[in-house]
């Protein structure tokens, strides 16, 4: 049998209990107030994010019609995680920059840090010494003056943490501000601006004129890579070429203004995410009017020059090359305006492929081999090849879509032959592989 015990309290105990109850109530009120403030903060942050991230959909685009095969609502290829990686990389770059040395006047040996692990040799030198020019880097690597763990290295080799890098005496170019440009440099900067088809903080698309080389060579004093020197930023970093065009080819040339953009744009070319369209004027009319050219190409060297020849699978140095073509318009049976979409990006690929099917590009000094063929009156004997359009994912999301106009010599030919440059381009419907 259980007994119930009756608890009794004194007046003093009851007063103490009332005081404790009031203390608990006050603490509870403070707790409720604090949790309400925290619950409002995420909403406020979301609202702020929406405002800061609100952009116009066409902000990164330039050019005319989109490719027919691209879905309008396709999400960006590079989303927030890519931006996070870039933000995490910034402190690493700042650490490297903090470790920059004054002008090196003698041989020195440095150790690759954890932040520099996986960097290419040329990027490593650019990060350590921002004023170092591309040509200087290539020269010291080519001559074997730079050594990694005592061995010669290629500029594209990847470094590993803890490796020792022997660096020879370097000649640094002093970073310039816009106000410090000489008259010649100011003219170069203006020339680049006049060529610009599209530009933002990460990317630059130039309309390269025919006759201007992209990179230097023997006896070459003016080229795009050298011109980009005037665009070095406050840290001494200059824009980087992402792909190449032949000297006599005009049109869209993609340039990365930041290391971040260079990495992603180069990857887009490597994974064939970039879509390129070229226009050409060729001899004769290809049959069928739309087709696919698939061959192997290998470089053939001679004392005077080098060309790409059609090769067999397994030949030394042979690479597979694929091009789609479509005839847009013809001038009787003598000439045809052809649109080209290269799937691969081999040297002289379009020029070699059109010559291979016996419809060489007009004005091509290397591959035009048609005997007793007379150039129609009024047309200039210059390479009629234009990098018309480039569409590529933007490193920070969205799409870059740039279109170049016909260069003066091709515009003259189009006018003389009565070709309409605004006609529908059937190559846009060609497959991607």
XYZ file of N, CA and C in Angstrom, residues 156-344:
567
model
N 54.864 23.172 -70.850
C 53.556 22.606 -70.511
C 53.627 21.559 -69.396
N 54.839 21.234 -68.925
C 54.974 20.254 -67.841
C 54.309 20.770 -66.568
N 53.743 19.851 -65.783
C 53.098 20.206 -64.523
C 54.080 20.025 -63.366
N 54.101 20.989 -62.461
C 54.999 20.937 -61.315
C 54.332 20.235 -60.139
N 55.162 19.676 -59.242
C 54.669 19.023 -58.036
C 55.271 19.698 -56.817
N 54.491 19.701 -55.747
C 54.941 20.334 -54.502
C 56.274 19.725 -54.062
N 57.204 20.604 -53.663
C 58.497 20.147 -53.167
C 59.582 20.069 -54.218
N 59.217 20.160 -55.512
C 60.242 20.117 -56.556
C 61.093 21.386 -56.527
N 62.351 21.241 -56.925
C 63.264 22.390 -56.997
C 63.310 22.906 -58.430
N 63.119 24.192 -58.582
C 63.129 24.799 -59.907
C 64.303 25.776 -59.994
N 65.198 25.491 -60.936
C 66.337 26.390 -61.163
C 65.905 27.464 -62.153
N 66.002 28.716 -61.740
C 65.565 29.840 -62.569
C 66.777 30.692 -62.941
N 66.986 30.906 -64.243
C 68.134 31.717 -64.663
C 67.861 33.204 -64.441
N 68.844 34.068 -64.653
C 68.579 35.514 -64.590
C 67.474 35.886 -65.578
N 66.539 36.725 -65.138
C 65.376 37.067 -65.956
C 65.352 38.556 -66.286
N 64.726 38.857 -67.407
C 64.501 40.244 -67.795
C 63.011 40.514 -67.681
N 62.637 41.345 -66.709
C 61.229 41.622 -66.468
C 60.795 42.899 -67.160
N 59.605 42.861 -67.718
C 58.989 44.057 -68.292
C 58.195 44.748 -67.205
N 58.420 46.013 -67.019
C 57.715 46.748 -65.977
C 56.250 46.917 -66.345
N 55.335 46.473 -65.443
C 53.909 46.669 -65.751
C 53.588 48.141 -65.954
N 52.791 48.438 -66.966
C 52.461 49.820 -67.284
C 50.999 50.092 -67.013
N 50.705 51.309 -66.635
C 49.312 51.736 -66.516
C 48.938 52.459 -67.795
N 47.621 52.661 -67.983
C 47.165 53.299 -69.218
C 47.792 54.670 -69.398
N 48.015 55.378 -68.278
C 48.569 56.723 -68.370
C 50.037 56.739 -68.738
N 50.728 55.566 -68.552
C 52.164 55.521 -68.812
C 52.488 54.992 -70.199
N 51.474 54.737 -71.021
C 51.724 54.198 -72.351
C 52.397 55.228 -73.251
N 53.320 54.745 -74.065
C 53.942 55.615 -75.053
C 52.953 55.857 -76.189
N 53.319 56.736 -77.105
C 52.437 57.030 -78.231
C 52.211 55.783 -79.086
N 53.279 55.000 -79.310
C 53.158 53.784 -80.113
C 52.272 52.762 -79.402
N 52.431 52.646 -78.085
C 51.618 51.688 -77.316
C 50.156 52.105 -77.292
N 49.921 53.411 -77.194
C 48.538 53.902 -77.213
C 47.867 53.580 -78.554
N 48.631 53.670 -79.639
C 48.089 53.321 -80.958
C 47.785 51.826 -81.040
N 48.666 51.007 -80.441
C 48.439 49.564 -80.421
C 47.173 49.238 -79.639
N 47.002 49.882 -78.487
C 45.805 49.650 -77.672
C 44.550 50.046 -78.433
N 44.608 51.153 -79.152
C 43.460 51.599 -79.938
C 43.171 50.612 -81.076
N 44.242 50.064 -81.672
C 44.059 49.079 -82.747
C 43.348 47.835 -82.222
N 43.701 47.407 -81.015
C 43.030 46.258 -80.404
C 41.563 46.570 -80.126
N 41.295 47.781 -79.653
C 39.901 48.172 -79.384
C 39.090 48.194 -80.681
N 39.723 48.654 -81.756
C 39.026 48.689 -83.048
C 38.715 47.275 -83.554
N 39.523 46.298 -83.150
C 39.301 44.906 -83.568
C 38.270 44.190 -82.692
N 37.935 44.757 -81.555
C 37.144 44.038 -80.550
C 35.703 43.804 -80.996
N 35.302 42.537 -80.957
C 33.914 42.153 -81.238
C 33.125 41.976 -79.948
N 33.813 41.525 -78.883
C 33.161 41.282 -77.598
C 34.215 41.393 -76.499
N 33.830 41.973 -75.354
C 34.764 42.074 -74.241
C 34.009 42.155 -72.928
N 34.527 41.441 -71.901
C 34.082 41.620 -70.523
C 35.309 41.452 -69.632
N 35.119 41.246 -68.338
C 36.254 41.176 -67.417
C 37.125 39.946 -67.637
N 36.581 38.908 -68.273
C 37.310 37.645 -68.436
C 37.703 37.332 -69.867
N 36.932 37.803 -70.827
C 37.075 37.329 -72.210
C 37.142 38.493 -73.191
N 37.918 38.276 -74.242
C 38.034 39.238 -75.329
C 37.952 38.458 -76.643
N 37.081 38.905 -77.556
C 37.021 38.301 -78.892
C 37.417 39.374 -79.901
N 38.497 39.098 -80.629
C 39.017 40.058 -81.603
C 38.622 39.640 -83.019
N 38.464 40.619 -83.892
C 38.288 40.383 -85.320
C 39.655 40.566 -85.971
N 40.426 39.487 -86.004
C 41.796 39.574 -86.523
C 41.793 39.846 -88.022
N 42.504 40.862 -88.464
C 42.560 41.138 -89.910
C 43.479 40.154 -90.630
N 43.217 39.918 -91.897
C 44.097 39.074 -92.713
C 45.469 39.726 -92.816
N 46.513 38.903 -92.711
C 47.878 39.421 -92.811
C 48.544 39.663 -91.475
N 47.781 39.685 -90.378
C 48.354 39.886 -89.050
C 48.542 38.520 -88.392
N 49.783 38.198 -88.031
C 50.070 36.914 -87.407
C 49.542 36.901 -85.972
N 49.201 35.705 -85.493
C 48.726 35.573 -84.115
C 49.900 35.510 -83.153
N 50.946 34.767 -83.514
C 52.145 34.668 -82.685
C 53.379 34.949 -83.511
N 54.476 35.226 -82.815
C 55.711 35.597 -83.480
C 56.415 34.418 -84.135
N 57.283 34.734 -85.061
C 58.115 33.740 -85.734
C 59.375 34.436 -86.211
N 60.146 33.749 -87.025
C 61.385 34.345 -87.528
C 61.075 35.580 -88.372
N 61.687 36.684 -88.007
C 61.491 37.925 -88.752
C 60.166 38.607 -88.487
N 59.390 38.100 -87.521
C 58.071 38.673 -87.220
C 58.216 39.755 -86.155
N 57.837 40.978 -86.497
C 57.976 42.084 -85.541
C 56.640 42.513 -84.940
N 55.533 42.211 -85.615
C 54.220 42.615 -85.106
C 53.251 41.439 -85.205
N 52.658 41.089 -84.090
C 51.681 40.004 -84.043
C 50.754 40.245 -82.859
N 49.649 39.505 -82.819
C 48.631 39.739 -81.797
C 49.186 39.535 -80.396
N 49.951 38.463 -80.193
C 50.493 38.185 -78.860
C 51.366 39.330 -78.359
N 52.139 39.910 -79.249
C 52.977 41.048 -78.874
C 52.120 42.282 -78.604
N 51.061 42.479 -79.374
C 50.177 43.629 -79.181
C 49.477 43.571 -77.818
N 49.177 42.367 -77.343
C 48.477 42.203 -76.068
C 49.321 42.645 -74.875
N 50.619 42.875 -75.090
C 51.488 43.367 -74.011
C 50.965 44.676 -73.427
N 50.325 45.503 -74.267
C 49.852 46.802 -73.780
C 48.630 46.670 -72.877
N 48.079 45.452 -72.772
C 46.892 45.242 -71.938
C 47.220 44.573 -70.613
N 48.492 44.576 -70.224
C 48.860 44.021 -68.915
C 48.112 44.777 -67.815
N 47.650 44.030 -66.802
C 46.919 44.681 -65.709
C 47.885 45.160 -64.629
N 47.338 45.628 -63.502
C 48.172 46.190 -62.432
C 49.108 45.144 -61.840
N 48.742 43.859 -61.943
C 49.595 42.789 -61.424
C 50.590 42.297 -62.457
N 50.570 42.884 -63.626
C 51.512 42.487 -64.671
C 51.036 41.338 -65.529
N 49.783 40.869 -65.332
C 49.269 39.760 -66.128
C 48.694 40.277 -67.444
N 49.053 39.610 -68.536
C 48.528 40.032 -69.831
C 47.542 38.994 -70.365
N 46.636 39.391 -71.249
C 45.676 38.435 -71.820
C 46.388 37.300 -72.547
N 45.746 36.128 -72.552
C 46.347 34.930 -73.145
C 45.553 34.464 -74.356
N 46.265 34.031 -75.390
C 45.615 33.454 -76.568
C 45.032 32.096 -76.200
N 43.813 31.827 -76.649
C 43.163 30.557 -76.351
C 43.260 29.611 -77.549
N 43.215 30.132 -78.759
C 43.388 29.307 -79.956
C 44.129 30.138 -81.002
N 44.302 29.619 -82.189
C 45.115 30.277 -83.217
C 44.335 30.390 -84.523
N 44.738 31.346 -85.336
C 44.275 31.456 -86.720
C 45.508 31.614 -87.600
N 45.435 31.096 -88.825
C 46.549 31.317 -89.761
C 46.706 32.810 -90.023
N 47.903 33.189 -90.410
C 48.195 34.605 -90.625
C 47.248 35.249 -91.636
N 46.942 34.561 -92.735
C 46.101 35.140 -93.786
C 44.611 34.915 -93.562
N 44.240 34.215 -92.482
C 42.827 34.018 -92.149
C 42.358 35.152 -91.251
N 41.217 35.718 -91.558
C 40.676 36.788 -90.727
C 39.541 36.247 -89.873
N 39.092 37.059 -88.903
C 37.907 36.696 -88.150
C 38.100 36.497 -86.671
N 37.184 35.747 -86.049
C 37.061 35.638 -84.591
C 38.267 34.945 -83.954
N 38.919 35.672 -83.056
C 40.060 35.141 -82.305
C 39.751 35.325 -80.820
N 39.739 34.224 -80.080
C 39.356 34.241 -78.671
C 40.581 34.456 -77.780
N 40.450 35.376 -76.821
C 41.535 35.711 -75.900
C 40.993 35.684 -74.469
N 41.744 35.075 -73.547
C 41.361 35.066 -72.133
C 42.091 36.186 -71.407
N 41.350 36.981 -70.645
C 41.963 38.106 -69.935
C 42.427 37.715 -68.542
N 41.988 36.561 -68.039
C 42.373 36.104 -66.704
C 42.819 34.651 -66.765
N 43.573 34.232 -65.739
C 44.008 32.847 -65.644
C 42.800 31.913 -65.537
N 41.812 32.341 -64.768
C 40.581 31.579 -64.567
C 39.895 31.314 -65.902
N 39.753 32.363 -66.715
C 39.096 32.212 -68.012
C 39.917 31.342 -68.954
N 41.240 31.501 -68.926
C 42.106 30.715 -69.809
C 41.938 29.223 -69.553
N 41.861 28.841 -68.278
C 41.715 27.431 -67.928
C 40.419 26.854 -68.493
N 39.308 27.576 -68.304
C 38.011 27.056 -68.726
C 37.827 27.106 -70.239
N 38.302 28.164 -70.885
C 38.144 28.262 -72.338
C 39.003 27.223 -73.054
N 40.227 27.019 -72.559
C 41.086 25.980 -73.140
C 40.440 24.612 -72.980
N 39.815 24.388 -71.807
C 39.113 23.125 -71.580
C 37.937 22.949 -72.522
N 37.247 24.049 -72.831
C 36.108 23.978 -73.750
C 36.566 23.554 -75.146
N 37.712 24.053 -75.588
C 38.252 23.630 -76.884
C 38.689 22.172 -76.832
N 39.311 21.787 -75.721
C 39.798 20.412 -75.595
C 38.640 19.416 -75.601
N 37.527 19.795 -74.963
C 36.371 18.895 -74.895
C 35.372 19.151 -76.032
N 35.766 19.975 -76.994
C 34.965 20.267 -78.190
C 33.607 20.881 -77.852
N 33.599 21.727 -76.819
C 32.379 22.467 -76.485
C 32.284 23.747 -77.303
N 33.388 24.154 -77.913
C 33.393 25.361 -78.742
C 32.871 25.024 -80.126
N 32.025 25.885 -80.684
C 31.481 25.687 -82.032
C 31.988 26.809 -82.931
N 32.631 26.448 -84.043
C 33.203 27.449 -84.949
C 32.622 27.274 -86.348
N 32.382 28.402 -86.994
C 31.927 28.405 -88.387
C 32.886 29.276 -89.206
N 33.319 28.751 -90.341
C 34.190 29.493 -91.256
C 33.466 29.669 -92.588
N 33.755 30.781 -93.257
C 33.265 31.003 -94.616
C 34.455 31.007 -95.563
N 34.258 30.419 -96.743
C 35.333 30.393 -97.731
C 34.750 30.511 -99.128
N 35.565 31.018 -100.046
C 35.227 31.037 -101.466
C 36.133 30.008 -102.123
N 35.544 29.011 -102.775
C 36.346 27.919 -103.317
C 36.166 27.814 -104.827
N 37.123 27.146 -105.456
C 37.069 26.913 -106.900
C 36.107 25.774 -107.197
N 35.181 26.016 -108.142
C 34.214 24.987 -108.503
C 33.107 24.867 -107.468
N 32.193 23.930 -107.717
C 31.059 23.696 -106.812
C 31.129 22.265 -106.299
N 31.341 22.078 -104.989
C 31.434 20.720 -104.429
C 30.153 19.916 -104.653
N 30.320 18.629 -104.935
C 29.187 17.715 -105.065
C 29.481 16.482 -104.208
N 28.563 16.116 -103.310
C 27.281 16.763 -103.027
C 27.495 18.135 -102.388
N 26.427 18.912 -102.326
C 26.551 20.281 -101.816
C 26.702 20.345 -100.294
N 26.448 19.256 -99.618
C 26.699 19.179 -98.178
C 27.375 17.849 -97.896
N 28.396 17.869 -97.064
C 29.099 16.618 -96.814
C 30.039 16.676 -95.629
N 30.702 15.550 -95.400
C 31.641 15.390 -94.285
C 32.974 14.923 -94.846
N 34.055 15.580 -94.441
C 35.395 15.202 -94.876
C 36.126 14.636 -93.670
N 36.596 13.412 -93.785
C 37.294 12.755 -92.677
C 38.586 12.147 -93.206
N 39.724 12.662 -92.738
C 41.030 12.156 -93.180
C 42.002 12.175 -92.005
N 43.202 11.694 -92.277
C 44.316 11.885 -91.349
C 45.251 12.913 -91.969
N 45.795 13.802 -91.153
C 46.706 14.845 -91.623
C 48.041 14.731 -90.900
N 49.108 14.930 -91.648
C 50.453 14.919 -91.059
C 51.268 16.051 -91.671
N 52.162 16.613 -90.883
C 52.985 17.728 -91.369
C 54.107 17.200 -92.260
N 54.289 17.888 -93.378
C 55.368 17.538 -94.316
C 56.315 18.722 -94.419
N 57.520 18.522 -93.948
C 58.512 19.599 -93.900
C 59.357 19.615 -95.165
N 59.718 20.822 -95.602
C 60.670 20.987 -96.700
C 61.611 22.121 -96.333
N 62.618 22.337 -97.166
C 63.581 23.391 -96.862
C 62.933 24.769 -96.869
N 61.973 24.948 -97.732
C 61.368 26.266 -97.878
C 60.106 26.455 -97.037
N 59.356 25.381 -96.840
C 58.046 25.553 -96.202
C 57.590 24.230 -95.605
N 56.436 24.263 -94.951
C 55.829 23.034 -94.451
C 54.327 23.086 -94.733
N 53.762 21.937 -95.099
C 52.330 21.862 -95.365
C 51.762 20.628 -94.664
N 50.439 20.559 -94.592
C 49.770 19.386 -94.043
C 49.341 18.505 -95.212
N 49.772 17.256 -95.192
C 49.429 16.322 -96.268
C 48.411 15.310 -95.770
N 47.644 14.748 -96.697
C 46.713 13.676 -96.361
C 47.530 12.426 -96.038
N 47.291 11.839 -94.883
C 48.089 10.706 -94.414
C 47.193 9.489 -94.181
N 47.826 8.371 -93.888
C 47.124 7.137 -93.552
C 47.117 6.942 -92.040
N 46.106 6.246 -91.568
C 46.042 5.930 -90.148
C 47.279 5.131 -89.742
N 47.951 5.591 -88.715
C 49.161 4.917 -88.264
C 50.433 5.571 -88.748
N 50.340 6.483 -89.719
C 51.532 7.214 -90.170
C 52.088 8.048 -89.019
N 53.412 8.216 -89.026
C 54.053 8.998 -87.970
C 53.528 10.450 -87.988
N 53.076 10.902 -86.846
C 52.596 12.277 -86.717
C 51.222 12.534 -87.293
N 50.534 11.486 -87.738
C 49.216 11.670 -88.358
C 48.132 11.844 -87.298
N 47.228 12.810 -87.510
C 46.113 13.076 -86.600
C 44.804 13.065 -87.380
N 43.765 12.526 -86.767
C 42.465 12.463 -87.423
C 41.866 13.860 -87.505
N 41.256 14.198 -88.620
C 40.658 15.523 -88.829
C 39.298 15.358 -89.496
N 38.295 16.062 -88.958
C 36.926 15.973 -89.475
C 36.383 17.379 -89.725
N 35.810 17.587 -90.911
C 35.215 18.870 -91.288
C 33.871 18.630 -91.970
N 32.857 19.413 -91.581
C 31.587 19.427 -92.310
C 31.574 20.660 -93.209
N 31.001 20.512 -94.415
C 30.911 21.654 -95.320
C 29.502 21.734 -95.884
N 29.122 22.945 -96.314
C 27.817 23.139 -96.971
C 27.948 24.294 -97.946
N 27.485 24.098 -99.172
C 27.478 25.170 -100.170
C 26.321 26.116 -99.846
N 26.640 27.403 -99.667
C 25.609 28.394 -99.352
C 25.063 29.005 -100.636
N 25.959 29.364 -101.568
C 25.552 30.006 -102.821
C 26.667 29.800 -103.841
N 26.323 29.865 -105.126
C 27.319 29.654 -106.180
C 27.345 30.824 -107.155
N 28.465 30.926 -107.869
C 28.595 31.878 -108.963
C 28.846 31.041 -110.219
N 27.768 30.726 -110.924
C 27.810 29.781 -112.050
C 28.407 28.468 -111.558
N 29.326 27.902 -112.307
C 29.972 26.661 -111.853
C 31.438 26.885 -111.516
N 31.860 28.145 -111.580
C 33.275 28.451 -111.386
C 33.659 28.626 -109.927
N 32.737 29.217 -109.119
C 33.044 29.526 -107.725
C 31.862 29.152 -106.823
N 32.179 28.866 -105.565
C 31.125 28.577 -104.594
C 31.488 29.183 -103.242
N 30.470 29.744 -102.620
C 30.607 30.202 -101.237
C 30.273 28.995 -100.366
N 31.269 28.560 -99.577
C 31.119 27.363 -98.752
C 31.248 27.729 -97.283
N 30.359 27.168 -96.473
C 30.431 27.330 -95.024
C 31.018 26.054 -94.442
N 31.927 26.203 -93.481
C 32.678 25.063 -92.947
C 32.561 24.998 -91.430
N 32.400 23.798 -90.921
C 32.386 23.587 -89.473
C 33.423 22.521 -89.126
N 34.591 22.931 -88.587
C 35.586 21.929 -88.187
C 35.209 21.293 -86.859
N 35.266 19.972 -86.807
C 35.029 19.257 -85.552
C 36.328 19.170 -84.765
N 37.420 18.909 -85.475
C 38.746 18.910 -84.862
C 39.449 20.227 -85.211
